[in-house]
mmCIF file of C-alpha atoms in Angstrom:
data_model
loop_
_atom_site.group_PDB
_atom_site.id
_atom_site.type_symbol
_atom_site.label_atom_id
_atom_site.label_comp_id
_atom_site.label_asym_id
_atom_site.label_seq_id
_atom_site.Cartn_x
_atom_site.Cartn_y
_atom_site.Cartn_z
ATOM 1 C CA UNK A 217 0.000 0.000 0.000
ATOM 2 C CA UNK A 218 1.274 3.436 -0.900
ATOM 3 C CA UNK A 219 1.895 5.715 2.070
ATOM 4 C CA UNK A 220 1.503 8.742 -0.167
ATOM 5 C CA UNK A 221 -1.597 10.759 0.765
ATOM 6 C CA UNK A 222 -4.248 11.180 -1.908
ATOM 7 C CA UNK A 223 -4.202 14.310 -3.999
ATOM 8 C CA UNK A 224 -6.654 16.738 -2.384
ATOM 9 C CA UNK A 225 -5.838 15.684 1.182
ATOM 10 C CA UNK A 226 -6.412 18.771 3.401
ATOM 11 C CA UNK A 227 -3.353 20.280 5.050
ATOM 12 C CA UNK A 228 -4.933 20.188 8.499
ATOM 13 C CA UNK A 229 -4.641 16.397 8.629
ATOM 14 C CA UNK A 230 -1.100 16.887 9.915
ATOM 15 C CA UNK A 231 -2.484 18.829 12.877
ATOM 16 C CA UNK A 232 -4.502 15.825 14.082
ATOM 17 C CA UNK A 233 -1.228 14.276 15.234
ATOM 18 C CA UNK A 234 -0.249 17.226 17.436
ATOM 19 C CA UNK A 235 -2.409 16.345 20.499
ATOM 20 C CA UNK A 236 -1.158 12.752 20.388
ATOM 21 C CA UNK A 237 2.407 14.028 20.612
ATOM 22 C CA UNK A 238 1.955 16.493 23.445
ATOM 23 C CA UNK A 239 -0.615 14.881 25.782
ATOM 24 C CA UNK A 240 1.385 13.391 28.667
ATOM 25 C CA UNK A 241 -0.993 10.665 29.911
ATOM 26 C CA UNK A 242 -0.568 7.403 28.020
ATOM 27 C CA UNK A 243 -4.261 6.324 27.827
ATOM 28 C CA UNK A 244 -5.298 9.649 26.305
ATOM 29 C CA UNK A 245 -2.288 9.619 24.015
ATOM 30 C CA UNK A 246 -3.244 6.172 22.687
ATOM 31 C CA UNK A 247 -6.802 7.300 21.965
ATOM 32 C CA UNK A 248 -5.615 10.445 20.204
ATOM 33 C CA UNK A 249 -3.031 8.496 18.215
ATOM 34 C CA UNK A 250 -5.684 6.030 17.071
ATOM 35 C CA UNK A 251 -7.972 8.891 16.018
ATOM 36 C CA UNK A 252 -5.185 10.611 14.086
ATOM 37 C CA UNK A 253 -4.207 7.354 12.385
ATOM 38 C CA UNK A 254 -7.809 6.667 11.360
ATOM 39 C CA UNK A 255 -8.203 10.159 9.901
ATOM 40 C CA UNK A 256 -4.908 9.906 8.026
ATOM 41 C CA UNK A 257 -5.809 6.433 6.751
ATOM 42 C CA UNK A 258 -8.968 7.831 5.179
ATOM 43 C CA UNK A 259 -6.806 9.727 2.687
ATOM 44 C CA UNK A 260 -4.650 6.750 1.678
ATOM 45 C CA UNK A 261 -4.144 6.121 -2.019
ATOM 46 C CA UNK A 262 -2.983 2.543 -2.711
ATOM 47 C CA UNK A 263 -1.675 1.287 -6.022
ATOM 48 C CA UNK A 264 -4.028 -1.162 -7.746
ATOM 49 C CA UNK A 265 -3.972 -3.545 -10.717
ATOM 50 C CA UNK A 266 -7.074 -4.878 -12.508
ATOM 51 C CA UNK A 267 -7.858 -8.488 -11.616
ATOM 52 C CA UNK A 268 -9.103 -9.277 -15.132
ATOM 53 C CA UNK A 269 -10.718 -7.897 -18.307
ATOM 54 C CA UNK A 270 -13.803 -5.710 -18.153
ATOM 55 C CA UNK A 271 -14.842 -2.600 -16.258
ATOM 56 C CA UNK A 272 -13.236 -2.234 -12.853
ATOM 57 C CA UNK A 273 -14.900 -0.740 -9.802
ATOM 58 C CA UNK A 274 -14.798 3.062 -9.713
ATOM 59 C CA UNK A 275 -14.445 3.016 -5.928
ATOM 60 C CA UNK A 276 -13.832 0.833 -2.898
ATOM 61 C CA UNK A 277 -16.947 -0.126 -0.995
ATOM 62 C CA UNK A 278 -20.047 -2.299 -0.834
ATOM 63 C CA UNK A 279 -22.360 -2.852 -3.794
ATOM 64 C CA UNK A 280 -25.679 -1.400 -2.633
ATOM 65 C CA UNK A 281 -27.754 -1.894 -5.774
ATOM 66 C CA UNK A 282 -27.587 -3.788 -9.079
ATOM 67 C CA UNK A 283 -30.649 -3.368 -11.292
ATOM 68 C CA UNK A 284 -31.493 -3.390 -14.977
ATOM 69 C CA UNK A 285 -33.486 -0.391 -16.176
ATOM 70 C CA UNK A 286 -36.290 -0.391 -18.707
ATOM 71 C CA UNK A 287 -33.989 0.775 -21.506
ATOM 72 C CA UNK A 288 -31.808 -2.301 -21.007
ATOM 73 C CA UNK A 289 -28.933 -0.550 -19.257
ATOM 74 C CA UNK A 290 -27.608 -1.881 -15.962
ATOM 75 C CA UNK A 291 -27.218 0.366 -12.917
ATOM 76 C CA UNK A 292 -24.517 -0.443 -10.342
ATOM 77 C CA UNK A 293 -24.221 1.579 -7.127
ATOM 78 C CA UNK A 294 -21.343 1.381 -4.605
ATOM 79 C CA UNK A 295 -21.491 2.729 -1.049
ATOM 80 C CA UNK A 296 -18.237 3.927 0.534
ATOM 81 C CA UNK A 297 -17.967 3.692 4.311
ATOM 82 C CA UNK A 298 -15.604 5.946 6.253
ATOM 83 C CA UNK A 299 -12.919 3.235 6.359
ATOM 84 C CA UNK A 300 -12.840 2.726 2.579
ATOM 85 C CA UNK A 301 -10.357 4.303 0.178
ATOM 86 C CA UNK A 302 -12.062 7.417 -1.208
ATOM 87 C CA UNK A 303 -10.044 7.998 -4.371
ATOM 88 C CA UNK A 304 -12.325 7.342 -7.362
ATOM 89 C CA UNK A 305 -11.003 5.491 -10.425
ATOM 90 C CA UNK A 306 -11.876 5.267 -14.107
ATOM 91 C CA UNK A 307 -13.697 1.969 -14.840
ATOM 92 C CA UNK A 308 -12.331 1.657 -18.399
ATOM 93 C CA UNK A 309 -10.460 3.596 -21.066
ATOM 94 C CA UNK A 310 -12.525 6.717 -21.659
ATOM 95 C CA UNK A 311 -12.681 10.345 -22.722
ATOM 96 C CA UNK A 312 -14.526 12.769 -20.448
ATOM 97 C CA UNK A 313 -17.305 14.336 -22.535
ATOM 98 C CA UNK A 314 -19.108 16.252 -19.782
ATOM 99 C CA UNK A 315 -18.622 16.940 -16.081
ATOM 100 C CA UNK A 316 -21.257 18.736 -14.003
ATOM 101 C CA UNK A 317 -21.104 19.646 -10.311
ATOM 102 C CA UNK A 318 -24.599 19.847 -8.795
ATOM 103 C CA UNK A 319 -25.324 21.355 -5.404
ATOM 104 C CA UNK A 320 -27.644 19.313 -3.216
ATOM 105 C CA UNK A 321 -28.384 17.778 0.177
ATOM 106 C CA UNK A 322 -26.027 15.899 2.479
ATOM 107 C CA UNK A 323 -28.130 12.879 3.377
ATOM 108 C CA UNK A 324 -26.673 9.514 4.358
ATOM 109 C CA UNK A 325 -25.083 8.117 1.200
ATOM 110 C CA UNK A 326 -26.804 4.712 1.550
ATOM 111 C CA UNK A 327 -30.302 6.239 1.931
ATOM 112 C CA UNK A 328 -32.865 5.831 -0.848
ATOM 113 C CA UNK A 329 -33.142 9.623 -1.258
ATOM 114 C CA UNK A 330 -29.367 10.202 -1.406
ATOM 115 C CA UNK A 331 -29.682 10.827 -5.158
ATOM 116 C CA UNK A 332 -30.575 14.422 -4.212
ATOM 117 C CA UNK A 333 -27.170 14.909 -2.550
ATOM 118 C CA UNK A 334 -24.394 17.127 -3.830
ATOM 119 C CA UNK A 335 -22.799 15.238 -6.708
ATOM 120 C CA UNK A 336 -20.451 15.239 -9.672
ATOM 121 C CA UNK A 337 -21.950 13.792 -12.844
ATOM 122 C CA UNK A 338 -19.646 12.413 -15.538
ATOM 123 C CA UNK A 339 -20.473 11.502 -19.134
ATOM 124 C CA UNK A 340 -17.760 9.271 -20.586
ATOM 125 C CA UNK A 341 -17.089 8.156 -24.140
ATOM 126 C CA UNK A 342 -15.871 4.552 -24.125
ATOM 127 C CA UNK A 343 -15.364 1.749 -26.608
ATOM 128 C CA UNK A 344 -18.623 0.249 -25.306
ATOM 129 C CA UNK A 345 -20.693 3.410 -25.726
ATOM 130 C CA UNK A 346 -21.471 6.292 -23.391
ATOM 131 C CA UNK A 347 -20.989 5.506 -19.711
ATOM 132 C CA UNK A 348 -22.584 7.658 -17.016
ATOM 133 C CA UNK A 349 -20.914 7.913 -13.615
ATOM 134 C CA UNK A 350 -21.953 9.935 -10.561
ATOM 135 C CA UNK A 351 -19.950 10.679 -7.417
ATOM 136 C CA UNK A 352 -22.145 11.600 -4.439
ATOM 137 C CA UNK A 353 -21.263 13.353 -1.235
ATOM 138 C CA UNK A 354 -22.787 11.992 1.969
ATOM 139 C CA UNK A 355 -23.767 13.193 5.423
ATOM 140 C CA UNK A 356 -20.093 13.538 6.379
ATOM 141 C CA UNK A 357 -18.639 14.117 2.913
ATOM 142 C CA UNK A 358 -18.862 17.778 2.024
ATOM 143 C CA UNK A 359 -16.572 18.076 -0.938
ATOM 144 C CA UNK A 360 -15.875 16.281 -4.207
ATOM 145 C CA UNK A 361 -12.476 17.074 -5.711
ATOM 146 C CA UNK A 362 -12.065 16.132 -9.394
ATOM 147 C CA UNK A 363 -8.568 15.533 -10.731
ATOM 148 C CA UNK A 364 -9.518 15.862 -14.403
ATOM 149 C CA UNK A 365 -12.056 17.730 -16.531
ATOM 150 C CA UNK A 366 -13.852 17.551 -19.903
ATOM 151 C CA UNK A 367 -11.598 16.438 -22.721
ATOM 152 C CA UNK A 368 -9.348 14.317 -20.512
ATOM 153 C CA UNK A 369 -8.331 10.992 -22.056
ATOM 154 C CA UNK A 370 -7.935 8.344 -19.369
ATOM 155 C CA UNK A 371 -6.942 4.722 -19.015
ATOM 156 C CA UNK A 372 -8.707 2.032 -17.017
ATOM 157 C CA UNK A 373 -7.880 2.468 -13.335
ATOM 158 C CA UNK A 374 -6.642 6.074 -13.585
ATOM 159 C CA UNK A 375 -7.413 8.270 -10.587
ATOM 160 C CA UNK A 376 -10.166 10.794 -11.313
ATOM 161 C CA UNK A 377 -10.987 12.419 -7.981
ATOM 162 C CA UNK A 378 -11.428 12.320 -4.227
ATOM 163 C CA UNK A 379 -14.621 12.342 -2.169
ATOM 164 C CA UNK A 380 -13.936 13.468 1.372
ATOM 165 C CA UNK A 381 -15.512 11.060 3.906
ATOM 166 C CA UNK A 382 -18.557 8.760 3.475
ATOM 167 C CA UNK A 383 -20.015 8.749 -0.024
ATOM 168 C CA UNK A 384 -21.339 6.795 -3.009
ATOM 169 C CA UNK A 385 -20.471 6.189 -6.678
ATOM 170 C CA UNK A 386 -23.044 5.091 -9.279
ATOM 171 C CA UNK A 387 -22.447 3.649 -12.745
ATOM 172 C CA UNK A 388 -25.031 3.490 -15.529
ATOM 173 C CA UNK A 389 -23.570 1.041 -18.015
ATOM 174 C CA UNK A 390 -23.986 1.210 -21.794
ATOM 175 C CA UNK A 391 -26.241 -1.378 -23.415
ATOM 176 C CA UNK A 392 -24.187 -4.515 -24.025
ATOM 177 C CA UNK A 393 -22.391 -4.466 -20.686
ATOM 178 C CA UNK A 394 -23.574 -6.760 -17.902
ATOM 179 C CA UNK A 395 -22.609 -6.630 -14.200
ATOM 180 C CA UNK A 396 -20.464 -9.320 -12.629
ATOM 181 C CA UNK A 397 -21.186 -8.228 -9.048
ATOM 182 C CA UNK A 398 -24.134 -8.696 -6.717
ATOM 183 C CA UNK A 399 -25.696 -6.590 -3.985
ATOM 184 C CA UNK A 400 -23.802 -6.826 -0.713
ATOM 185 C CA UNK A 401 -20.485 -7.686 -2.383
ATOM 186 C CA UNK A 402 -17.413 -5.665 -1.416
ATOM 187 C CA UNK A 403 -15.166 -4.359 -4.191
ATOM 188 C CA UNK A 404 -11.847 -2.554 -4.525
ATOM 189 C CA UNK A 405 -11.533 0.346 -6.931
ATOM 190 C CA UNK A 406 -9.368 -0.181 -10.039
ATOM 191 C CA UNK A 407 -8.953 -3.843 -9.110
ATOM 192 C CA UNK A 408 -12.203 -5.820 -8.955
ATOM 193 C CA UNK A 409 -14.158 -6.253 -12.190
ATOM 194 C CA UNK A 410 -17.784 -5.086 -11.952
ATOM 195 C CA UNK A 411 -18.992 -5.529 -15.558
ATOM 196 C CA UNK A 412 -18.073 -7.233 -18.816
ATOM 197 C CA UNK A 413 -19.273 -7.052 -22.400
ATOM 198 C CA UNK A 414 -21.820 -9.570 -23.608
ATOM 199 C CA UNK A 415 -19.654 -9.945 -26.727
ATOM 200 C CA UNK A 416 -15.974 -10.749 -26.686
ATOM 201 C CA UNK A 417 -14.936 -7.355 -28.063
ATOM 202 C CA UNK A 418 -16.039 -3.727 -27.548
ATOM 203 C CA UNK A 419 -18.647 -2.443 -29.979
ATOM 204 C CA UNK A 420 -16.063 -0.138 -31.593
#
């Protein structure tokens, strides 16, 4: 695991270690050290390699919903708990066509009405067709930090942004892609495959 903090890590994270260093009583120092370590760990940014062909998870977390919509496209939603890595990744080779930041609520990211939360919507041009991806803030997450913008050409697994604290990432797959994950399954961003093409090759 890389010890390098994720791009977009706030500077004040370093200050969380100060009380642990100056408090004289050992029990309090241990508690403060654990709290500082947990906060620092939130901003970790490990190196990952895809486990196989197909679309990889855009984020670490638990699959909260897998459903096929009326137009034939599959919807895959991942919930990120506070202990998950919060650096988002590109599921496949893609060009960013559109990127829209939308102000909204800060409800719990796993709630049914969390789709009204503050979010970053991505429209991606891929070899499989247009892929829609949405990063949501949560009750604790208050900021989404994109690393790239419209026109960026990215490879599968590339880092695309950071969501600070608990959050959610949704994928709306192009027709012809089918999910390989189920609800309740835990996945690792840029490593675990979440969808594959029904045919052996991309559509173009």
